[in-house]
XYZ file of C-alpha atoms in Angstrom:
386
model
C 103.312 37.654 -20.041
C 102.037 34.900 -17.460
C 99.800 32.440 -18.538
C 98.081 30.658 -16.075
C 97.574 26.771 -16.060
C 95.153 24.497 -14.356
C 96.441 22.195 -12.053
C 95.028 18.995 -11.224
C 93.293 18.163 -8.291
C 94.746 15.656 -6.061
C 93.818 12.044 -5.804
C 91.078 11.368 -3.720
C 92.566 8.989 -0.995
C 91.243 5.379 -1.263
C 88.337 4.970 1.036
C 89.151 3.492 4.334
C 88.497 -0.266 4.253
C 85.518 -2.086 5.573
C 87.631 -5.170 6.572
C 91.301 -5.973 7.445
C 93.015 -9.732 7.112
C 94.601 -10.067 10.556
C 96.735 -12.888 12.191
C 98.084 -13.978 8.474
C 99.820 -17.262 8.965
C 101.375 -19.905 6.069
C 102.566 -23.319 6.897
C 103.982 -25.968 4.129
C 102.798 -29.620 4.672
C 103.207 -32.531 2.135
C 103.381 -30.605 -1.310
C 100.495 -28.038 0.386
C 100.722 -24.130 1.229
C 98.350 -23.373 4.055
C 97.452 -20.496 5.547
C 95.218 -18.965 7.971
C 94.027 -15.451 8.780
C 91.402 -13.249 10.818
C 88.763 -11.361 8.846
C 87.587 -8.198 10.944
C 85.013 -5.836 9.776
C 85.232 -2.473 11.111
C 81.398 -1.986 11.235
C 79.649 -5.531 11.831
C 76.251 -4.638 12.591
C 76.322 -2.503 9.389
C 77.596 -5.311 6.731
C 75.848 -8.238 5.735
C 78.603 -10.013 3.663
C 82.446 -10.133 3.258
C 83.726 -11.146 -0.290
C 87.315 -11.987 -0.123
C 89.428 -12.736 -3.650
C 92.786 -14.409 -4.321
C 94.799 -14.075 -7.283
C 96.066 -17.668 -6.835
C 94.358 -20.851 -6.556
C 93.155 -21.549 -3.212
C 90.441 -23.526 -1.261
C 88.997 -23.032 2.145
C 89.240 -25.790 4.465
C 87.261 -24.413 7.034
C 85.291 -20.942 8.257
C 84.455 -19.883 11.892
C 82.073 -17.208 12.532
C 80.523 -17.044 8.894
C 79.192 -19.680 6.251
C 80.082 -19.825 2.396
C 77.477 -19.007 -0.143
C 79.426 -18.092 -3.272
C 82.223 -19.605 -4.571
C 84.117 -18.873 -8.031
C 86.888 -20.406 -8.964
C 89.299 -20.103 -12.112
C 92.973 -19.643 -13.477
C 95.385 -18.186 -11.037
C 92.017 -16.551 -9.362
C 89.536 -17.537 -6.663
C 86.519 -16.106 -4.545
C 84.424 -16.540 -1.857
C 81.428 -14.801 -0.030
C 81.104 -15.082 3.181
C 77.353 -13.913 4.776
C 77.880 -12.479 7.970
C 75.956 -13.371 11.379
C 73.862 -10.515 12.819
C 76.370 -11.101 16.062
C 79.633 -10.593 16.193
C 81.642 -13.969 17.450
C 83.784 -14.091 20.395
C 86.991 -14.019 18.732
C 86.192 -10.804 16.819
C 85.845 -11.676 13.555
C 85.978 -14.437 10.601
C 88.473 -17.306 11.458
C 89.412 -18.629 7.792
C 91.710 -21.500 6.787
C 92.706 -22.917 3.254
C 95.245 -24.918 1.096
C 97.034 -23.703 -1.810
C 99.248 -25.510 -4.523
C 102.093 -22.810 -4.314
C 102.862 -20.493 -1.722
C 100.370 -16.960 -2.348
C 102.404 -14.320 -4.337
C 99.155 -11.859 -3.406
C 97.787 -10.297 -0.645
C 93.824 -11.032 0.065
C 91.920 -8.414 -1.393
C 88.372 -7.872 0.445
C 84.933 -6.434 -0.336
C 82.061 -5.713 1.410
C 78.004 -5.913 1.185
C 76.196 -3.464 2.669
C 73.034 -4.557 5.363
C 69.615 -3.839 3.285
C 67.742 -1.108 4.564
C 64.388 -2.306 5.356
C 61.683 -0.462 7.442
C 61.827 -1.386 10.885
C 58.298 -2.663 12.488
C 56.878 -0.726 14.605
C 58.563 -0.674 18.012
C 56.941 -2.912 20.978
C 55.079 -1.336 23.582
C 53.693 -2.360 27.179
C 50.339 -3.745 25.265
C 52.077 -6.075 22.858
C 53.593 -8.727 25.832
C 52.377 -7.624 29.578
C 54.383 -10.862 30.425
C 57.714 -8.385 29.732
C 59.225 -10.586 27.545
C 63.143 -9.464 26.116
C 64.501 -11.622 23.314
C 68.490 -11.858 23.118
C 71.324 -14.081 20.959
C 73.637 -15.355 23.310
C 76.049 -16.843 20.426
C 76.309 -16.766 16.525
C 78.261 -18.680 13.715
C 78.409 -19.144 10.667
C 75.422 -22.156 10.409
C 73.092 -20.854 13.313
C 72.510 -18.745 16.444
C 71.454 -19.603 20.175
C 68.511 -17.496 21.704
C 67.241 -16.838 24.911
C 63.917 -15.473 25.428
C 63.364 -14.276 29.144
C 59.802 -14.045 30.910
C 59.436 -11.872 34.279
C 55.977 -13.780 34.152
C 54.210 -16.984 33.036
C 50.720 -17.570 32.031
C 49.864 -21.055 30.669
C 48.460 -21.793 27.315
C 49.670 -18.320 26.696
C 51.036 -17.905 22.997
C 54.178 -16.399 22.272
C 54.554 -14.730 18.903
C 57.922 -14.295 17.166
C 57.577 -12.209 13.782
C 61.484 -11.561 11.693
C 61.656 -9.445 9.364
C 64.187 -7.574 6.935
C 64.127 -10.478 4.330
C 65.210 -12.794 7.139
C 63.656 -16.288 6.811
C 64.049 -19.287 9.369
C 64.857 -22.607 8.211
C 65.068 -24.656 11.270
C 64.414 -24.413 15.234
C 65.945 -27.115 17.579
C 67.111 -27.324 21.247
C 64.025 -25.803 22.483
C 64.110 -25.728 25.790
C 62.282 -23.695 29.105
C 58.556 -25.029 28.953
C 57.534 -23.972 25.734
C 56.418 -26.147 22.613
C 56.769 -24.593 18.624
C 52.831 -24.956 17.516
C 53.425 -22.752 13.924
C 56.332 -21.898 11.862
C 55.558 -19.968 8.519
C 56.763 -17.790 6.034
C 55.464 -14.282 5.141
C 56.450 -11.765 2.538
C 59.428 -10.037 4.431
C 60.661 -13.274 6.892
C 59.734 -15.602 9.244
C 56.910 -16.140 12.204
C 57.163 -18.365 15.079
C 54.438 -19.487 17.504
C 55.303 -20.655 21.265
C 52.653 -22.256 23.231
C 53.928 -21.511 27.361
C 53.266 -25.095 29.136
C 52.213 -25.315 32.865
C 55.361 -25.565 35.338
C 56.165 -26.859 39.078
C 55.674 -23.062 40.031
C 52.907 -21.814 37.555
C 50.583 -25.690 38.807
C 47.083 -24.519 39.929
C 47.324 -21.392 38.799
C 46.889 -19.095 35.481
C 49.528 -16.430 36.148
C 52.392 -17.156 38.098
C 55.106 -14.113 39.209
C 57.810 -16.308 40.623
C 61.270 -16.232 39.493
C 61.809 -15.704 35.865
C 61.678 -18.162 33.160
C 64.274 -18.242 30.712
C 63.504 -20.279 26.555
C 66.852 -21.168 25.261
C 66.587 -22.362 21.148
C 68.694 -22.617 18.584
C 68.003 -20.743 14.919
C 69.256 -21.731 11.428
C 70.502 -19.901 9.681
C 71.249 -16.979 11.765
C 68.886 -13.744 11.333
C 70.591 -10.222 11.784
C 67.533 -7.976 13.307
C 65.537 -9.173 16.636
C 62.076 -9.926 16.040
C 59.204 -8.280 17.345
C 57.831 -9.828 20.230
C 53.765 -10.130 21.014
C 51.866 -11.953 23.656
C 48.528 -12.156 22.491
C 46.435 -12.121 18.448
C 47.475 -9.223 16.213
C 45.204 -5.982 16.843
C 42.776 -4.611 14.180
C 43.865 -1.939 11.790
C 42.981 1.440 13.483
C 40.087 3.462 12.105
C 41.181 5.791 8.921
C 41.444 9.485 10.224
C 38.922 12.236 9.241
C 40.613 14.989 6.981
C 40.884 17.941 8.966
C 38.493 20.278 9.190
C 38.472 23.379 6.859
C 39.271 26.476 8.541
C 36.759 29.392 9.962
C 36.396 32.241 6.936
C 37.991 35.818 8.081
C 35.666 38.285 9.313
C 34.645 41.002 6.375
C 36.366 44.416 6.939
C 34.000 47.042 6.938
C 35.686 48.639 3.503
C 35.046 45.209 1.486
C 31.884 44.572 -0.032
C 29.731 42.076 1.347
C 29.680 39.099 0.148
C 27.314 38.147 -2.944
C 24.329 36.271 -1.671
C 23.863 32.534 -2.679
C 22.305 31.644 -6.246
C 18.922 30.322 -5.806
C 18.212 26.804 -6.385
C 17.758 25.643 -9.820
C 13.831 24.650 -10.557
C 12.257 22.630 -13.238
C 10.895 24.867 -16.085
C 7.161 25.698 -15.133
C 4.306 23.128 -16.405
C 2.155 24.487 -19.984
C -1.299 26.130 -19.470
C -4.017 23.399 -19.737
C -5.481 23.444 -23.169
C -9.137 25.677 -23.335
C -12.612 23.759 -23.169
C -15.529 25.150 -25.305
C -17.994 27.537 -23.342
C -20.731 24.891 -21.721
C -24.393 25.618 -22.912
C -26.847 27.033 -20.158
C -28.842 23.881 -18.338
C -32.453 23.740 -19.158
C -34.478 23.583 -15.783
C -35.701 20.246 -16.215
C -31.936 18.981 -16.403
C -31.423 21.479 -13.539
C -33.826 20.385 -11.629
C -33.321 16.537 -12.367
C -29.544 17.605 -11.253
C -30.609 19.337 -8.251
C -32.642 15.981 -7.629
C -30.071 13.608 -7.392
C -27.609 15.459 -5.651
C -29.820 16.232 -2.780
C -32.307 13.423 -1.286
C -34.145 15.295 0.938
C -35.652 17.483 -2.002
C -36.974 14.587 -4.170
C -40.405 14.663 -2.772
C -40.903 18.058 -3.623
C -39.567 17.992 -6.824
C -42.049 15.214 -7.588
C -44.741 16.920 -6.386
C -44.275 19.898 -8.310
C -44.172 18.412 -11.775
C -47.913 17.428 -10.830
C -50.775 19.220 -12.506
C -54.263 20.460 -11.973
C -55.831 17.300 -13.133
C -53.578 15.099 -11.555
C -54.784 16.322 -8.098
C -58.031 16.377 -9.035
C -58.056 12.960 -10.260
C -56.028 12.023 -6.963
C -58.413 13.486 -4.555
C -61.533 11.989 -6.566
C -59.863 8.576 -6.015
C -58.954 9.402 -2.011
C -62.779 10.295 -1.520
C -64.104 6.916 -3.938
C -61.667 4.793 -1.143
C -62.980 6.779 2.104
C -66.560 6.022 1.131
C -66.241 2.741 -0.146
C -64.573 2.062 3.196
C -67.470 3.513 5.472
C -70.067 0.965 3.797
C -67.647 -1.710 3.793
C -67.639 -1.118 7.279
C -71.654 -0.373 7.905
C -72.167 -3.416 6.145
C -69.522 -5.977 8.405
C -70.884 -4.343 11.697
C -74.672 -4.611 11.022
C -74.527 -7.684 8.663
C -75.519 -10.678 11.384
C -77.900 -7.927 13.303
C -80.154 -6.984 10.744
C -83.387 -4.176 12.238
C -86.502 -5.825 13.811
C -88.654 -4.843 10.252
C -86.805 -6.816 8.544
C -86.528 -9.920 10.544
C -90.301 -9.383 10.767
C -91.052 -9.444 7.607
C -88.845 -12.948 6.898
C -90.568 -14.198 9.829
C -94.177 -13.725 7.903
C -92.988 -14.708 4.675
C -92.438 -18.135 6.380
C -95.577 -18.286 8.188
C -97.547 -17.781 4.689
C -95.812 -20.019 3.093
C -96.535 -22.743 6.013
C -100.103 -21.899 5.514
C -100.763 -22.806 2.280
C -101.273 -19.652 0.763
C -99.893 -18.217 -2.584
C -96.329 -18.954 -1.372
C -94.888 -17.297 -4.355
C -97.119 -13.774 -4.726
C -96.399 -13.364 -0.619
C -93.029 -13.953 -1.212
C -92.815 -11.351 -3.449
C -94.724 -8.570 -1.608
C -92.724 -9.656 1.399
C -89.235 -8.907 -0.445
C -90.005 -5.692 -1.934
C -91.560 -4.220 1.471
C -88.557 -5.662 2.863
C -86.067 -4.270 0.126
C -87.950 -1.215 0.498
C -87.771 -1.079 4.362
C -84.109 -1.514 4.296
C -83.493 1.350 2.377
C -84.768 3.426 4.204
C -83.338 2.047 7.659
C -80.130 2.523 5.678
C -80.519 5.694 5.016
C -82.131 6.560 8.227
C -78.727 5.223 9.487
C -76.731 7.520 7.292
């Protein structure tokens, strides 16, 4: 009987590798190996460093196309990462030279560093520059980078704005040249911003916005960034307004075997008030607090009211007293109108009292008779005037 065995897989092949040491050359000079080789990465734009390790003791005497950052060195074994340009230099790839006590018993052995991934901005548009400005690196090494920024069209004063990013930080800009000053240079949470103030030109004198031949802004950047900044001609633009949720969707007609649907609850109301507590039963007015009442709240009935609490003897008294005033008035009256005209008996009889008396005669006895005919004749020309 058979039995059956597993067999092992294969071995996985080595993957392929990310760079190759080209153009390896060794030369002996005065008790010194050295040597010299070409570093090329398969995928540049994809790798941001290149780590190359020795098993003997070495030192680099010089690097074209890349700078040092990390160096490690111990027995019989030595290291060295180089950072990579965003570029790729002329020649292809890494030029690097070194010295060496012995001649190297080992081949190179190299390692690579993946780029970052970081979220690229969001791509420029037509609104962001109308000047139509394209940003390009001419060259790249190890140290720095030369840039040229091209401009169909010029507008003075105009302010160019140069935001990196990808964790990509400027140090230094020099050999600015094409009509352009640096006013800002700053450094923000994911790299570098640069401000260029455009300065008036022979062709752009007189005028605000000139459309002649282009302009070209050569500078120089160090260290050397890896991802083109995004270009803008003019202040950032506000955040745009937050977007309304959607709105809900329309509710299915009812089919005609579904019920219909239950009709809305009606709105909650505060429990009702308590019944006002009971008064005692009022007693019955008497009618001289009804009419006193009755009195007051109408003014037009107070006369009346007054007169009817009057009694019999009241008016009688009242008219007694209206005729006493009308009669007293008549004589008062008699008695100013015929007061200075008193009637011819009268005056006659005055007249003869005075004669007597001038006479000699019994002045007082005359008098006498004269003022009782005379009282007694004015009685009755009073009455006889009555």
């Amino acid at each position: 009987m058979l039995s059956a065995s597993r067999v092992a897989p294969p071995p996985q092949p080595p993957p392929p590798p990310c760079a190759v040491a080209d153009e390896w050359r060794t030369w002996s000079s005065e008790e010194q190996v050295h040597f010299s080789m070409l570093v090329r990465l398969l995928d540049w734009e994809q790798t941001a460093a290149v780590t190359l390790r020795f098993r003997d003791e070495v030192e680099l005497s010089q690097v074209l196309g890349a700078t040092v950052s990390d160096y490690a060195s111990a027995a019989s074994l030595s290291s060295f990462t180089l950072p990579l340009p965003p570029v790729q230099p002329n020649g292809g790839g890494v030029q690097v030279l070194g010295t060496a006590s012995s001649p190297l018993r080992h081949a190179v052995e190299l390692s690579c560093a993946a780029v970052a991934r970081h979220p690229p901005p969001s791509p420029p548009h037509a609104a962001e520059c109308e000047l139509g400005a394209t940003y390009a690196v001419t060259s790249s090494w190890g140290e720095a980078q030369m840039v040229e920024l091209r401009l169909p069209r010029w507008e003075v004063e105009r302010v160019l704005t140069l935001r990196y990013w990808g964790g990509q930080f400027v140090e230094r800009v020099s050999q600015l040249q094409g009509g352009v000053e640096l006013t800002e240079m700053w450094d923000e949470a994911d790299g570098s911003v640069i401000k260029l103030r455009m300065l008036g030109g022979e062709e752009a004198a007189g005028r605000a916005l000139a459309a002649a031949a282009p302009r070209k802004i050569t500078f120089q950047l160090s260290p050397p960034v890896r991802f083109l900044p995004k270009v803008s001609c003019h202040d950032p633009w506000p955040p745009p307004p937050p977007r309304s949720p959607p709105a809900a969707p329309p509710l299915p007609p009812p089919s005609p075997s579904s019920p219909p649907p239950p009709s809305p609850l009606p709105p909650r109301h505060p429990p009702p008030l308590p019944p006002p507590p009971l008064l005692p039963p009022l007693s019955p007015p008497s009618a001289a607090d009804s009419i006193s009442t009755h009195a007051a709240a109408s003014p037009k009935a107070t006369p009346r009211l007054a007169f009817a609490r009057l009694t019999w003897s009241d008016l009688l008294l009242f008219a007694a007293g209206v005729l006493l005033v009308v009669a007293g008035g008549s004589s008062f009256l008699r008695r100013l109108t015929l007061g200075p005209h008193r009637p011819a008996p009268i005056a006659d009889a005055l007249e003869q009292t005075a004669t007597a008396a001038a006479d000699g005669g019994d002045e007082s006895q005359y008098a006498k008779d004269s003022c009782g005919h005379s009282e007694h004749r004015e009685a009755e020309l009073w009455e006889d005037l009555d």
